[in-house]
mmCIF file of N, CA and C in Angstrom:
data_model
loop_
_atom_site.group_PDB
_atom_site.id
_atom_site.type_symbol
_atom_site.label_atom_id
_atom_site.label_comp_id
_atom_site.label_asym_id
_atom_site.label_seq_id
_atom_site.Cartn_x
_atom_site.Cartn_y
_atom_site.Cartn_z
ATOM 1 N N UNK A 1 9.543 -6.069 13.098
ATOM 2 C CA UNK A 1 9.293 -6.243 11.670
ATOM 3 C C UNK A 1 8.203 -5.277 11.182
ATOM 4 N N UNK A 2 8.537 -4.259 9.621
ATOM 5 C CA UNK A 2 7.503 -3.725 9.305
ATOM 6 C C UNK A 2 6.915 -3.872 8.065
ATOM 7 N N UNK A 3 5.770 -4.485 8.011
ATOM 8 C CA UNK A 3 5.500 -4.696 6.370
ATOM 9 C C UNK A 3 4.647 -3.463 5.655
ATOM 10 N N UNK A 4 4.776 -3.003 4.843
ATOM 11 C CA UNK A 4 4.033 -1.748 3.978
ATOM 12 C C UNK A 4 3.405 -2.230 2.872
ATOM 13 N N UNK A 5 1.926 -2.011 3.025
ATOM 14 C CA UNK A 5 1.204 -2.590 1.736
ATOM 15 C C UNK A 5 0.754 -1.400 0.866
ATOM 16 N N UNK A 6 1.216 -1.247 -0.101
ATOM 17 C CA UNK A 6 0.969 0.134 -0.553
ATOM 18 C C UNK A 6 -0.261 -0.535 -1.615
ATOM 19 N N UNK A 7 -1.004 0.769 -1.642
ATOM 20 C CA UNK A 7 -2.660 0.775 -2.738
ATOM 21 C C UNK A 7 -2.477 0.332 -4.449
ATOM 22 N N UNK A 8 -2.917 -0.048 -5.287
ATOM 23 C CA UNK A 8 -2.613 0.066 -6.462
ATOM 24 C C UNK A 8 -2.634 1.247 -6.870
ATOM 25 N N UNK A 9 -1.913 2.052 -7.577
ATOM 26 C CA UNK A 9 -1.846 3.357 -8.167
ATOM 27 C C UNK A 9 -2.916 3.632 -9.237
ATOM 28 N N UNK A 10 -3.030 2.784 -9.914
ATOM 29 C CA UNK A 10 -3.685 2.255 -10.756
ATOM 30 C C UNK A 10 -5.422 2.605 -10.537
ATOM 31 N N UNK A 11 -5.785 1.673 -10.053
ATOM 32 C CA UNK A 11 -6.820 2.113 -9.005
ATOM 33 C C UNK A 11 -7.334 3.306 -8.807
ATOM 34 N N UNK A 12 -6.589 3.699 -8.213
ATOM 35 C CA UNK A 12 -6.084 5.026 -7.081
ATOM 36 C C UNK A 12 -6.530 6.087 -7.953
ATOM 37 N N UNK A 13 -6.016 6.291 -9.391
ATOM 38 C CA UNK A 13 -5.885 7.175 -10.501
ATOM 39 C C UNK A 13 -7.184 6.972 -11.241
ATOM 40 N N UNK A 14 -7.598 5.698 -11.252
ATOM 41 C CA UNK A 14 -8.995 5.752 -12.106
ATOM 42 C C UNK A 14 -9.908 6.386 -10.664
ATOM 43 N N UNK A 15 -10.136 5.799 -10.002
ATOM 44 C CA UNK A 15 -11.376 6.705 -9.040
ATOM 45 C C UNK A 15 -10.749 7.707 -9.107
ATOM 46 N N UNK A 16 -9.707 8.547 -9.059
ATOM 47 C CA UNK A 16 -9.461 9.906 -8.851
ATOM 48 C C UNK A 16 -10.385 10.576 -10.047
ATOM 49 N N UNK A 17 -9.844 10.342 -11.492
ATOM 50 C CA UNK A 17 -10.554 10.469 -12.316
ATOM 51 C C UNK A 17 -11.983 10.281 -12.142
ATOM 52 N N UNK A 18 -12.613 9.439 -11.987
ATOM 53 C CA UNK A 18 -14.004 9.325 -11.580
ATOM 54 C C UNK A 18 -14.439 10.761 -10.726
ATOM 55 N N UNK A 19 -13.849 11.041 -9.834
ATOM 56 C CA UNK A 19 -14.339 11.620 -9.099
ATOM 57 C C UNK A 19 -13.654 13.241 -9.146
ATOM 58 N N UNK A 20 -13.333 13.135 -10.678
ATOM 59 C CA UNK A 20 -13.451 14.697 -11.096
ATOM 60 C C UNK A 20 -11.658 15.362 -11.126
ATOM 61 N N UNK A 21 -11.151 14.603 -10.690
ATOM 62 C CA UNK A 21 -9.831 14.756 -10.262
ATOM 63 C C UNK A 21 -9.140 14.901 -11.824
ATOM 64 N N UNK A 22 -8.455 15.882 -12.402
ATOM 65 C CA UNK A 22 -7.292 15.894 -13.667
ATOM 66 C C UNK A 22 -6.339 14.878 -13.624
ATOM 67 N N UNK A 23 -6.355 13.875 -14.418
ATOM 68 C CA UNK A 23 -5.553 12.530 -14.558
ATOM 69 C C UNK A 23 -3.897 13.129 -14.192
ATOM 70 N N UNK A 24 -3.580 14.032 -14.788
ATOM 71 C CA UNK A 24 -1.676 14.393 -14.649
ATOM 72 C C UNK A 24 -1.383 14.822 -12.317
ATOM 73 N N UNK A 25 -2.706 15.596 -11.772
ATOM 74 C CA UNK A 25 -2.650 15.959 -10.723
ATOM 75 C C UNK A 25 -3.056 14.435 -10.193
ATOM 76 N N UNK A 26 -3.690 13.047 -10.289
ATOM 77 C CA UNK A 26 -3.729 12.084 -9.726
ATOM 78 C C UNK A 26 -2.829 11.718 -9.930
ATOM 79 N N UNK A 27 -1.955 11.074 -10.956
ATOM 80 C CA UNK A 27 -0.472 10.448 -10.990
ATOM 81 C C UNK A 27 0.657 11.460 -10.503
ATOM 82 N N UNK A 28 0.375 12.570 -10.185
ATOM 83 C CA UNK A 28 0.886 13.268 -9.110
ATOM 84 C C UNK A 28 1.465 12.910 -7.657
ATOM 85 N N UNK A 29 -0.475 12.983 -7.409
ATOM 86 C CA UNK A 29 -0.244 12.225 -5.905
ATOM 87 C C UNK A 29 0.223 10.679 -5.356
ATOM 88 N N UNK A 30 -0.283 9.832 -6.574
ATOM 89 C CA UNK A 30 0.173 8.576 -6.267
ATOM 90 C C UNK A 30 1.578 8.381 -6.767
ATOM 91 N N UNK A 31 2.386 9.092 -7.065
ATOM 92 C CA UNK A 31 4.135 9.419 -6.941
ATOM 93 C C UNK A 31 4.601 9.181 -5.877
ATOM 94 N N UNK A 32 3.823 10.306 -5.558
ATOM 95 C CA UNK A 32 3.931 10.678 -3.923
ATOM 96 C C UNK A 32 3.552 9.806 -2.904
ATOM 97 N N UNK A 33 2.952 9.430 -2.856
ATOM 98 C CA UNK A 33 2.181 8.354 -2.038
ATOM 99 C C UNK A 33 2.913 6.884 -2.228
ATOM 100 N N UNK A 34 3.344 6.795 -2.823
ATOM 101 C CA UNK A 34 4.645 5.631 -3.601
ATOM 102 C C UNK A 34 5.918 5.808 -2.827
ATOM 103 N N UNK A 35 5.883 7.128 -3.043
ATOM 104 C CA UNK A 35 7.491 7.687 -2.444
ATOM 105 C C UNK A 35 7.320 7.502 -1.119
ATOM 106 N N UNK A 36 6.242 7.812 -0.264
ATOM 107 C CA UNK A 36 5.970 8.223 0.810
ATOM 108 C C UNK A 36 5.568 7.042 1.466
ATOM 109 N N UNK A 37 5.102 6.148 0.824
ATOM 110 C CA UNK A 37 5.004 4.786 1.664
ATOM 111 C C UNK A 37 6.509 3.699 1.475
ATOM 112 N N UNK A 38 6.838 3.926 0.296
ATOM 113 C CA UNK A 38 8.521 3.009 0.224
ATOM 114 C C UNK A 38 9.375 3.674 1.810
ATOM 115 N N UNK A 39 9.475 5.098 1.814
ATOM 116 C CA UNK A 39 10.249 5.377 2.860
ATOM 117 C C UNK A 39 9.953 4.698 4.682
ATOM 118 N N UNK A 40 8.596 4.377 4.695
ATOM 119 C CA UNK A 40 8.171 3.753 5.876
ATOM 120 C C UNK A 40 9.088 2.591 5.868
ATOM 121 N N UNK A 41 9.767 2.543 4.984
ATOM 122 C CA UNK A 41 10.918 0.936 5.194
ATOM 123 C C UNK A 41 11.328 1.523 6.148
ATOM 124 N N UNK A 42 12.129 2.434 6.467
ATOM 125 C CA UNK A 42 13.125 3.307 7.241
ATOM 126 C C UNK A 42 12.911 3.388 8.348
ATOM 127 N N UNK A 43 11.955 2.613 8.484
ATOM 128 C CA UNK A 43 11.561 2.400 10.070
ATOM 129 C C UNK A 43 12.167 0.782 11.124
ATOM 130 N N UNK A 44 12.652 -0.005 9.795
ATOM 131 C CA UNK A 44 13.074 -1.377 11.081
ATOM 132 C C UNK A 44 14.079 -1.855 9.708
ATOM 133 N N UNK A 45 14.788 -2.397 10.056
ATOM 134 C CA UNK A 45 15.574 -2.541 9.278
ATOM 135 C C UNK A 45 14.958 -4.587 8.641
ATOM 136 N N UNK A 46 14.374 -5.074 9.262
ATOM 137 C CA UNK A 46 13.508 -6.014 9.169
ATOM 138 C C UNK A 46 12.032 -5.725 8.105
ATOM 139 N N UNK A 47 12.296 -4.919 6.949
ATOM 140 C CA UNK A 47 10.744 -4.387 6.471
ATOM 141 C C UNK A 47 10.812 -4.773 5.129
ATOM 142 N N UNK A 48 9.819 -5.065 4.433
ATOM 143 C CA UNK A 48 9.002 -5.351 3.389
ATOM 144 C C UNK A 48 8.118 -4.170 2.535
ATOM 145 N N UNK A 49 8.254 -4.641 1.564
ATOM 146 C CA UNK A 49 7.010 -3.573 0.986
ATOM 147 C C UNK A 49 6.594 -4.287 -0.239
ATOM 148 N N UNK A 50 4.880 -4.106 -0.302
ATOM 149 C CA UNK A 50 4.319 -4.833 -1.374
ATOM 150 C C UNK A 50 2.812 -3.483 -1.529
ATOM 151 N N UNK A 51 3.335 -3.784 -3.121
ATOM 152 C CA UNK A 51 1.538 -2.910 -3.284
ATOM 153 C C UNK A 51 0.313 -4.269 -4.084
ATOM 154 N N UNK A 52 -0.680 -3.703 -3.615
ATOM 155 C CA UNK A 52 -1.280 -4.513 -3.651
ATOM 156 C C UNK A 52 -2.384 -4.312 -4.939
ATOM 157 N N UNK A 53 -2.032 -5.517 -5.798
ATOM 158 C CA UNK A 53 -2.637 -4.988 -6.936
ATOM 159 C C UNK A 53 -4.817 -5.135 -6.882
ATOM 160 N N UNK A 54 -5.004 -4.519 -7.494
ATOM 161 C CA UNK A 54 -6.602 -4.011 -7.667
ATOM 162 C C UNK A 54 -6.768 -3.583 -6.250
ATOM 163 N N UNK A 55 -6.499 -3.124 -5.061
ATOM 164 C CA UNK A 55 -6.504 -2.370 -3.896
ATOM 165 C C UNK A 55 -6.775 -0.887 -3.819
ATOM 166 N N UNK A 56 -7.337 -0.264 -3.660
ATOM 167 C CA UNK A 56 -7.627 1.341 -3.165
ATOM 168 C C UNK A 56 -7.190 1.519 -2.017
ATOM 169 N N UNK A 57 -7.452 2.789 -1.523
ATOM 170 C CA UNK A 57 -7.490 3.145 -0.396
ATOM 171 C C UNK A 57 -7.835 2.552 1.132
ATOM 172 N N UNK A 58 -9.062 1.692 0.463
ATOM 173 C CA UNK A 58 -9.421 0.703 1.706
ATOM 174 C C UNK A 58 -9.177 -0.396 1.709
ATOM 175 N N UNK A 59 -7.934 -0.654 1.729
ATOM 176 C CA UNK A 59 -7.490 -1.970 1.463
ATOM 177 C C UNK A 59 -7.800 -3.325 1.673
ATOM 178 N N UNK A 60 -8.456 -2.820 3.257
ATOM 179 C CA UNK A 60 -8.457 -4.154 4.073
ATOM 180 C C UNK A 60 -10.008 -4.493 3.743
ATOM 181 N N UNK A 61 -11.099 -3.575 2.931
ATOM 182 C CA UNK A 61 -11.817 -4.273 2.410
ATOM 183 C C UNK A 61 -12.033 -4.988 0.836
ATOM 184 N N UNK A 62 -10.779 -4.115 0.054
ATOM 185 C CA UNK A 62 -10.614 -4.351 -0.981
ATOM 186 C C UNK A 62 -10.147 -5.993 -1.342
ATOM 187 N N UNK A 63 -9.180 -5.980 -0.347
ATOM 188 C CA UNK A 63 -8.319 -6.790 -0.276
ATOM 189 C C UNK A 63 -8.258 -7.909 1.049
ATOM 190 N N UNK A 64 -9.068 -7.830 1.675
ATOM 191 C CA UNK A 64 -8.674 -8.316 3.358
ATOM 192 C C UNK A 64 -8.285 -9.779 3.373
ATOM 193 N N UNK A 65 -8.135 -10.792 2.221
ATOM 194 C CA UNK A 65 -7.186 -12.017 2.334
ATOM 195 C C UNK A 65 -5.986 -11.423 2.303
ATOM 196 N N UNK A 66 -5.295 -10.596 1.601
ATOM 197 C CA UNK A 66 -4.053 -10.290 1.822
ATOM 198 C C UNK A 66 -3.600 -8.974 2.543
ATOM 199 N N UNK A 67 -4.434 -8.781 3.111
ATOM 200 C CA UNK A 67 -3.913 -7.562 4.814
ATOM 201 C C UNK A 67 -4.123 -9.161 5.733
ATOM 202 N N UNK A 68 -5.085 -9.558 5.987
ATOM 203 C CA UNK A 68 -5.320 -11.047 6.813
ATOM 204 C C UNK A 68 -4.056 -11.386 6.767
ATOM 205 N N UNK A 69 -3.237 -12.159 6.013
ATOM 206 C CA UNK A 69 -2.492 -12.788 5.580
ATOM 207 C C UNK A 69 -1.107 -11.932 6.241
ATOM 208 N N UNK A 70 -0.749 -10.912 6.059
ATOM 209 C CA UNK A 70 0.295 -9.984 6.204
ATOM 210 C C UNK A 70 0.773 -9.736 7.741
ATOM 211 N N UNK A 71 -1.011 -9.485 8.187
ATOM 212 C CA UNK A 71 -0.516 -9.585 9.166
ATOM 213 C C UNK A 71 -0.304 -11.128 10.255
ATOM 214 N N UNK A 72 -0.729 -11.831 9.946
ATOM 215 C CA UNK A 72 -0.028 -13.103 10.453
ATOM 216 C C UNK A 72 1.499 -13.101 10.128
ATOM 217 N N UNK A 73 1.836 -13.088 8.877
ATOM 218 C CA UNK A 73 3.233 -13.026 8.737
ATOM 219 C C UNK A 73 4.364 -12.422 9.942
ATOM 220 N N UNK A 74 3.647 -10.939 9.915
ATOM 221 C CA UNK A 74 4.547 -10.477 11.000
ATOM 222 C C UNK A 74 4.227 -10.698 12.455
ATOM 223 N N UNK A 75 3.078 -11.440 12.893
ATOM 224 C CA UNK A 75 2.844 -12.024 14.143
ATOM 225 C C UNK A 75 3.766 -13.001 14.489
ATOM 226 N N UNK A 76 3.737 -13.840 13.299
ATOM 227 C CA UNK A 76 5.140 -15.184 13.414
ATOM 228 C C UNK A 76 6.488 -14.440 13.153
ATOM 229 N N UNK A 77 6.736 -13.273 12.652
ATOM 230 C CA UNK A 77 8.166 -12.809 12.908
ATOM 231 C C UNK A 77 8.161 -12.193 13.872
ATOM 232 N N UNK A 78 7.602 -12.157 14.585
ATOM 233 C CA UNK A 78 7.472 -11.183 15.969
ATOM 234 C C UNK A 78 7.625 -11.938 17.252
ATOM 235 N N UNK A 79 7.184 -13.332 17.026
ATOM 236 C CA UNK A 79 7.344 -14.234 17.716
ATOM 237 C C UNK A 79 8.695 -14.651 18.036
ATOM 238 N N UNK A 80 9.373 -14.617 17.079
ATOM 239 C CA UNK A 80 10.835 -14.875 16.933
ATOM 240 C C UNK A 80 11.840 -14.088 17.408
ATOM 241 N N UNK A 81 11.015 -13.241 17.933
ATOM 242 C CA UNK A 81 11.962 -11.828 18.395
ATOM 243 C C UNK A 81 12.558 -12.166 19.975
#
């Protein structure tokens, strides 16, 4: 089983901005980074994908009840295997 937690874009695009970045070249990359994490489905045919809203880059401190959480999920589908 593979679950993909992708960053908020959102997010992603305001610190870019913050940090000097041209707003059209940040919604650029987080296209990309969208595109580029949906395709990690393509790895188990058992996969998920969720982005995680108000999340950056560091997710698991942004966010670490729901990376916590995620990954239990796939511990108990793994179990089942």
């Amino acid at each position: 089983p593979v679950k993909i937690l992708c960053r908020d874009a959102k997010v992603m695009i305001d610190e870019s901005i913050k940090a000097g970045i041209p707003e059209d070249e940040a919604r650029i990359v987080e296209e990309l980074w969208l595109k580029n994490s949906k395709d990690l489905m393509n790895l188990s045919t058992d996969s998920s994908f969720e982005i995680v809203a108000g999340s950056g880059h560091i997710m698991h401190l942004d966010k670490p009840d729901i990376v916590i959480k995620s990954v239990l999920e796939i511990l108990e589908k793994a179990k089942e295997l």
